[in-house]
């Protein structure tokens, strides 16, 4: 809800400020509508790449299930890591586009109570939670469950069971039954190394019905297959949303142009600040808890954060490096800001680059044997400082994003005094 | 999103509204606003937190010497007083409390993954159990440093027996409460010694995109954004879709039975920030000609607080009863209206609150 209000205030700010901008732009090289349109093209390309990688992941998963071995398990894990590259870059399209934000929980919900899905080590995970009656439900081991006076028939593990019955069951967000992180858990298992190096070590035999470890290998295979098939379906839906005539593109491009620009900045600021800097990064630093990292099973958090930040930079610069190596470029918000105030554009570009450098430092650290959950360990001052530098860069970047939003208002500040126009209730009520 | 379009249509007439407003509005004395808010709202409330936390630390340490069942209520009473003092200044999430993330040290909540219980068990029974000195707290997770951890130690099922029988439990409770007292005293001192003009609310070097001083903007954010936190996080998240789906354990302070009392304290504090002594937002809005907005905000604060009057401190009985459940729903409706009224008033004072940390939730 707070996000919607931000969108509203930004939309108004930009709408109100737009007239002089657009008037001044009649001879300028960058047209606002072209910026919005190119942004939609970037979204289509990014989600299309995410879909391609998800299909490859599903294929690797099917191979693992039919021929379980350490090799096929590693191949599936590699496919998952590759799938994260385009998807994380797509997250800059989430906030601001209601169609994406409403859908996102199906594919990238986090954090999750993994005990809902499969066996867990109860000594570290525990057996119950204040918030979640399904905390340790273990669907894979239990074809039928009775929790809180409710019986759940899970005898057949299908995409429908996961998406309609299990996901967010009982209204609890951490009951994540679908998406990247559910698949990640099924490929890696819990990371039981605490704050020492090392990711989850689920054996391939967890999928070997002849030499089954962990029990219920057939059901585990069914679950993994259903989850990766669902991911493909969900991404197909999102790709369609961004094609010509698709719902997300239509909604975006039918807005007044300046609202479209506000959508871009809302996505940039909300992802950078509240979500990435706060929820996904700073919290882990404060809690020193190995579960408190975005990709906690695979220890791939450094890359996920890197590409999340990269997506924000893409959106501002109007660029995207596709998975086939081609580079997309087009009319950008950056060029639009530069046409109004070159120094401000330069400032935001620099901040976006500084954020990338801070993310790169986390990536380098992981490559040198100190991944995210080691960096956040209590007493790891240097590791903590690397994470904090990333948070600080994102916060600073958000402040400049706010300056861009304010700058686009130009001479309209007094219009804000017309308070009857700024009515967040209108948006919240939807 | 049709409402956005509708608003866009309204813009056509916005230019007409401009001239009168800009010419009539006097310059706002934000320094006076800051001065009043700090000296009459922020500092006294941190002083209260420091005093109550000191009492809690002393009471806990004293009780832990004999651990008598008879006077355990004294510890719980001191905890509740200290907790309420925190609830009275919880909305200030900037300034000294942000330094070294002490806001999270005092209260890590909500705990969606049950981390507090897990890390508390580690602290009580793990390899480092028993030594709860400054070095321990320097490296410890925020989850075991503040009120939520103490609440578990004082109110969990079997808490009294655990404190009586396990020396580590009392040692940790004493250490946490002593740390809290020290933190609260430091915050109070820092708010006193820093001059208002040098008090930085934000923790970065970037200028705010508004003409408002950072401190004023932070105070406004504290006021406006807290209403949404209370409504969403403290009320609706517990109330659920209907009475049958209500979830007590999502409530803040449910273990100590202080959930609704905390909300009442929050609202009392926020109303004070809005219209309490000296130069306040209510006064500024009226000076800017936004009298109707100021009237509405004041009335909604009073309405929400009166709707809470007569409610138990504890959420649990209120959730069991259909009429109190309905009454809490009504409070949430009032808070929504208050939230909207506050946001609607921001343009009158040219305040752009910007992104907040809850965006993206």
Coordinates of C-alpha atoms in Angstrom, one line a residue, chain A residues 21-356:
Chain A
X21 CA 9.2 19.6 -19.5
X22 CA 7.4 18.4 -22.5
X23 CA 7.0 21.9 -23.8
X24 CA 10.7 22.5 -23.6
X25 CA 11.2 19.1 -25.2
X26 CA 9.5 19.8 -28.4
X27 CA 12.8 20.2 -30.0
X28 CA 14.8 18.0 -27.7
X29 CA 16.1 14.7 -28.9
X30 CA 14.4 12.6 -26.2
X31 CA 10.7 12.1 -26.3
X32 CA 9.1 11.1 -23.0
X33 CA 6.8 8.6 -24.7
X34 CA 9.7 7.0 -26.4
X35 CA 11.4 6.5 -23.0
X36 CA 8.3 4.8 -21.7
X37 CA 7.9 2.7 -24.8
X38 CA 11.6 1.6 -24.7
X39 CA 11.2 0.7 -21.0
X40 CA 8.4 -1.6 -22.0
X41 CA 10.6 -3.1 -24.7
X42 CA 13.3 -3.7 -22.1
X43 CA 10.7 -5.4 -19.9
X44 CA 9.7 -7.7 -22.7
X45 CA 13.3 -8.6 -23.5
X46 CA 14.2 -9.3 -19.8
X47 CA 11.2 -11.4 -19.1
X48 CA 11.7 -13.3 -22.4
X49 CA 15.3 -14.1 -21.4
X50 CA 14.0 -15.2 -17.9
X51 CA 11.5 -17.5 -19.7
X52 CA 14.2 -19.0 -21.9
X53 CA 16.4 -19.8 -18.9
X54 CA 13.4 -21.1 -16.9
X55 CA 12.6 -23.6 -19.7
X56 CA 16.2 -24.7 -19.6
X57 CA 15.9 -25.1 -15.9
X58 CA 12.8 -27.2 -16.3
X59 CA 14.5 -29.4 -18.8
X60 CA 17.5 -29.9 -16.4
X61 CA 15.1 -30.7 -13.6
X62 CA 13.3 -33.3 -15.7
X63 CA 16.7 -34.9 -16.5
X64 CA 17.6 -34.9 -12.8
X65 CA 14.4 -36.6 -11.9
X66 CA 14.6 -39.3 -14.6
X67 CA 18.4 -39.9 -14.1
X68 CA 19.4 -38.7 -10.7
X69 CA 23.1 -38.3 -10.3
X70 CA 25.5 -35.8 -8.9
X71 CA 26.1 -34.6 -12.5
X72 CA 22.4 -34.1 -13.3
X73 CA 21.9 -32.4 -9.9
X74 CA 24.8 -30.0 -10.6
X75 CA 23.4 -29.3 -14.1
X76 CA 20.1 -28.4 -12.6
X77 CA 21.7 -26.2 -10.0
X78 CA 23.7 -24.4 -12.7
X79 CA 20.5 -23.9 -14.7
X80 CA 18.9 -22.4 -11.7
X81 CA 21.8 -19.9 -11.2
X82 CA 21.7 -19.0 -14.8
X83 CA 17.9 -18.5 -14.6
X84 CA 18.4 -15.9 -11.9
X85 CA 20.5 -13.6 -14.1
X86 CA 17.7 -12.3 -16.2
X87 CA 15.0 -12.7 -13.6
X88 CA 16.8 -10.5 -11.0
X89 CA 17.3 -7.8 -13.6
X90 CA 13.5 -7.9 -14.2
X91 CA 12.8 -6.9 -10.7
X92 CA 13.2 -3.2 -11.5
X93 CA 9.9 -3.6 -13.4
X94 CA 8.0 -4.9 -10.4
X95 CA 7.2 -1.9 -8.3
X96 CA 5.2 0.6 -10.2
X97 CA 3.5 -2.0 -12.5
X98 CA 0.7 -3.4 -10.5
X99 CA 0.4 -6.4 -12.9
X100 CA 4.0 -7.4 -12.1
X101 CA 3.8 -6.7 -8.4
X102 CA 0.6 -8.8 -8.0
X103 CA 2.3 -11.7 -9.9
X104 CA 5.7 -11.5 -8.3
X105 CA 4.8 -13.5 -5.2
X106 CA 4.2 -16.6 -7.3
X107 CA 7.8 -16.6 -8.7
X108 CA 10.1 -15.0 -6.2
X109 CA 8.4 -15.0 -2.8
X110 CA 10.9 -14.9 0.1
X111 CA 11.7 -15.6 2.9
X112 CA 10.1 -19.0 3.1
X113 CA 9.4 -21.6 5.8
X114 CA 10.9 -24.5 3.9
X115 CA 9.6 -27.0 6.4
X116 CA 6.2 -26.6 4.6
X117 CA 7.8 -28.4 1.6
X118 CA 10.2 -31.1 2.7
X119 CA 12.3 -32.4 5.6
X120 CA 14.4 -30.0 7.6
X121 CA 17.0 -30.2 10.4
X122 CA 14.8 -29.5 13.4
X123 CA 17.7 -28.7 15.7
X124 CA 18.4 -25.5 13.7
X125 CA 15.0 -24.9 12.1
X126 CA 12.8 -25.7 15.0
X127 CA 9.4 -27.3 14.9
X128 CA 7.0 -24.5 15.2
X129 CA 6.5 -20.8 14.5
X130 CA 4.3 -18.1 16.1
X131 CA 3.0 -17.1 12.8
X132 CA 2.7 -20.2 10.7
X133 CA 0.8 -23.4 11.6
X134 CA 2.3 -25.0 8.5
X135 CA 5.8 -24.2 9.5
X136 CA 6.9 -27.9 9.5
X137 CA 4.0 -29.4 7.5
X138 CA 6.3 -31.3 5.1
X139 CA 4.0 -31.8 2.2
X140 CA 6.4 -34.2 0.5
X141 CA 6.2 -36.6 3.4
X142 CA 2.5 -36.2 4.1
X143 CA -0.1 -37.0 1.4
X144 CA -2.8 -35.9 3.8
X145 CA -2.5 -33.2 6.4
X146 CA -4.7 -32.1 9.2
X147 CA -3.7 -28.7 10.6
X148 CA -5.8 -26.3 12.5
X149 CA -8.9 -28.4 12.0
X150 CA -8.4 -28.4 8.3
X151 CA -7.7 -31.4 6.1
X152 CA -5.5 -31.0 3.1
X153 CA -5.4 -33.6 0.4
X154 CA -1.9 -33.6 -1.0
X155 CA -2.0 -37.1 -2.4
X156 CA -1.3 -35.9 -5.9
X157 CA 1.4 -33.2 -6.2
X158 CA 0.5 -31.1 -9.2
X159 CA 1.1 -27.5 -10.3
X160 CA -2.5 -26.8 -9.3
X161 CA -2.0 -28.2 -5.8
X162 CA 1.1 -26.0 -5.3
X163 CA -0.4 -22.8 -6.8
X164 CA -4.0 -22.9 -5.6
X165 CA -3.9 -24.9 -2.3
X166 CA -0.4 -24.7 -0.8
X167 CA 1.1 -21.3 -1.8
X168 CA 0.5 -18.9 1.0
X169 CA -1.7 -21.4 2.7
X170 CA -3.5 -20.0 5.7
X171 CA -2.7 -16.5 4.5
X172 CA 0.9 -16.8 5.7
X173 CA 3.3 -15.2 3.2
X174 CA 6.2 -17.4 4.2
X175 CA 4.3 -20.5 3.1
X176 CA 6.1 -20.3 -0.2
X177 CA 5.2 -23.4 -2.3
X178 CA 6.2 -22.1 -5.7
X179 CA 8.9 -20.1 -7.5
X180 CA 12.6 -19.8 -7.6
X181 CA 13.2 -20.2 -3.9
X182 CA 11.1 -23.3 -3.6
X183 CA 13.0 -24.8 -6.5
X184 CA 16.3 -23.7 -4.9
X185 CA 15.4 -25.5 -1.7
X186 CA 14.6 -28.7 -3.6
X187 CA 17.9 -28.5 -5.5
X188 CA 20.2 -27.6 -2.6
X189 CA 18.4 -28.4 0.6
X190 CA 19.1 -26.4 3.8
X191 CA 22.4 -24.8 4.2
X192 CA 23.5 -26.4 7.5
X193 CA 26.9 -24.8 7.5
X194 CA 25.7 -21.9 9.6
X195 CA 28.0 -18.9 9.0
X196 CA 30.8 -21.0 7.7
X197 CA 31.4 -21.3 3.9
X198 CA 29.3 -23.9 2.1
X199 CA 25.8 -24.1 0.7
X200 CA 23.1 -26.7 1.0
X201 CA 24.2 -30.2 0.3
X202 CA 21.1 -32.2 -0.7
X203 CA 22.2 -35.4 -2.3
X204 CA 21.1 -36.5 -5.8
X205 CA 19.7 -39.6 -4.2
X206 CA 16.9 -37.5 -2.7
X207 CA 15.5 -38.0 -6.2
X208 CA 16.6 -41.6 -6.7
X209 CA 13.5 -43.9 -6.2
X210 CA 15.8 -47.0 -6.2
X211 CA 18.2 -45.7 -3.5
X212 CA 16.1 -43.0 -1.9
X213 CA 17.5 -40.7 0.7
X214 CA 15.3 -38.3 2.7
X215 CA 12.2 -40.5 2.0
X216 CA 9.4 -40.0 -0.5
X217 CA 11.7 -39.5 -3.5
X218 CA 8.9 -39.9 -6.0
X219 CA 6.9 -37.2 -4.3
X220 CA 9.9 -35.0 -4.1
X221 CA 10.5 -35.4 -7.8
X222 CA 6.8 -34.7 -8.5
X223 CA 7.1 -31.5 -6.4
X224 CA 10.2 -30.2 -8.2
X225 CA 8.8 -31.0 -11.6
X226 CA 5.5 -29.2 -10.8
X227 CA 7.3 -26.2 -9.3
X228 CA 9.6 -25.7 -12.3
X229 CA 6.7 -26.2 -14.8
X230 CA 4.8 -23.6 -12.9
X231 CA 7.7 -21.2 -13.1
X232 CA 7.7 -21.6 -16.9
X233 CA 3.9 -21.0 -17.0
X234 CA 4.2 -17.9 -14.9
X235 CA 6.9 -16.4 -17.0
X236 CA 5.0 -17.2 -20.2
X237 CA 2.2 -15.2 -18.7
X238 CA 4.5 -12.2 -17.9
X239 CA 6.1 -12.3 -21.3
X240 CA 2.6 -12.1 -22.9
X241 CA 1.8 -9.2 -20.6
X242 CA 4.6 -7.1 -22.2
X243 CA 4.1 -8.0 -25.8
X244 CA 2.2 -5.6 -28.0
X245 CA -1.4 -5.5 -26.7
X246 CA -0.4 -7.3 -23.5
X247 CA -2.0 -6.1 -20.3
X248 CA 1.1 -4.6 -18.6
X249 CA 2.3 -2.8 -21.7
X250 CA -1.2 -1.5 -22.4
X251 CA -1.7 -0.3 -18.9
X252 CA 1.7 1.5 -18.9
X253 CA 1.4 3.1 -22.3
X254 CA -2.2 4.2 -21.8
X255 CA -1.2 6.3 -18.8
X256 CA -0.3 9.9 -19.4
X257 CA 3.3 9.8 -20.4
X258 CA 4.5 11.4 -17.2
X259 CA 2.8 8.8 -15.2
X260 CA 4.7 6.3 -17.2
X261 CA 7.9 8.1 -16.2
X262 CA 6.8 8.0 -12.6
X263 CA 6.3 4.2 -12.9
X264 CA 9.9 3.9 -13.9
X265 CA 11.2 5.9 -11.0
X266 CA 8.9 4.2 -8.5
X267 CA 10.3 0.9 -9.6
X268 CA 13.8 2.2 -9.2
X269 CA 13.3 3.7 -5.8
X270 CA 11.1 1.1 -4.2
X271 CA 13.4 -1.8 -5.2
X272 CA 16.6 0.0 -4.2
X273 CA 15.5 1.3 -0.9
X274 CA 12.8 -0.6 1.0
X275 CA 13.2 -4.0 -0.7
X276 CA 16.9 -4.5 -1.6
X277 CA 18.7 -2.3 0.9
X278 CA 16.3 -2.9 3.7
X279 CA 14.4 -6.2 3.6
X280 CA 16.9 -8.2 1.7
X281 CA 20.2 -6.8 2.9
X282 CA 20.3 -4.7 6.0
X283 CA 18.1 -7.2 8.0
X284 CA 20.7 -9.9 7.5
X285 CA 23.4 -7.7 8.7
X286 CA 21.6 -6.9 11.9
X287 CA 20.4 -10.5 12.6
X288 CA 23.6 -12.3 11.7
X289 CA 21.5 -15.2 10.7
X290 CA 22.4 -17.5 7.9
X291 CA 18.7 -17.9 7.0
X292 CA 18.5 -14.2 6.5
X293 CA 19.9 -14.1 2.9
X294 CA 17.9 -14.0 -0.3
X295 CA 19.3 -17.2 -1.8
X296 CA 20.0 -19.0 1.5
X297 CA 20.1 -22.5 0.1
X298 CA 22.4 -22.0 -2.8
X299 CA 24.5 -19.2 -1.4
X300 CA 23.9 -17.2 -4.6
X301 CA 22.8 -14.1 -2.8
X302 CA 25.7 -11.9 -4.0
X303 CA 24.8 -12.5 -7.7
X304 CA 21.1 -12.0 -7.0
X305 CA 21.8 -8.7 -5.4
X306 CA 24.2 -7.7 -8.1
X307 CA 21.7 -8.3 -10.9
X308 CA 18.9 -6.7 -8.9
X309 CA 20.9 -3.5 -8.7
X310 CA 21.9 -4.0 -12.4
X311 CA 18.2 -4.0 -13.3
X312 CA 17.7 -0.6 -11.8
X313 CA 20.7 0.7 -13.7
X314 CA 19.4 -0.8 -16.9
X315 CA 16.0 0.9 -16.5
X316 CA 17.6 4.3 -16.0
X317 CA 20.1 4.0 -18.8
X318 CA 17.7 2.3 -21.2
X319 CA 20.1 -0.6 -21.8
X320 CA 20.0 -4.3 -21.3
X321 CA 22.6 -7.0 -22.2
X322 CA 20.6 -10.0 -23.4
X323 CA 21.5 -13.6 -22.6
X324 CA 22.5 -14.1 -26.2
X325 CA 25.1 -11.3 -25.8
X326 CA 23.3 -8.6 -27.8
X327 CA 23.0 -5.1 -26.2
X328 CA 19.7 -3.3 -26.3
X329 CA 19.8 0.5 -26.2
X330 CA 17.2 3.1 -26.7
X331 CA 15.6 6.3 -25.4
X332 CA 16.3 6.5 -21.7
X333 CA 15.2 8.3 -18.6
X334 CA 18.9 9.2 -18.2
X335 CA 18.9 11.1 -21.5
X336 CA 15.6 12.8 -20.5
X337 CA 17.1 14.0 -17.2
X338 CA 20.3 15.1 -19.0
X339 CA 18.2 17.3 -21.3
X340 CA 16.9 19.1 -18.2
X341 CA 19.8 19.0 -15.8
X342 CA 23.0 17.2 -17.0
X343 CA 24.7 17.4 -13.6
X344 CA 21.8 15.6 -12.0
X345 CA 21.9 12.9 -14.6
X346 CA 25.6 12.5 -14.1
X347 CA 25.1 12.3 -10.4
X348 CA 22.6 9.5 -10.6
X349 CA 24.7 7.6 -13.2
X350 CA 27.6 7.8 -10.8
X351 CA 25.6 6.6 -7.9
X352 CA 24.2 3.7 -9.9
X353 CA 27.8 2.8 -10.8
X354 CA 28.9 3.0 -7.2
X355 CA 26.2 0.6 -6.3
X356 CA 27.4 -1.8 -8.9

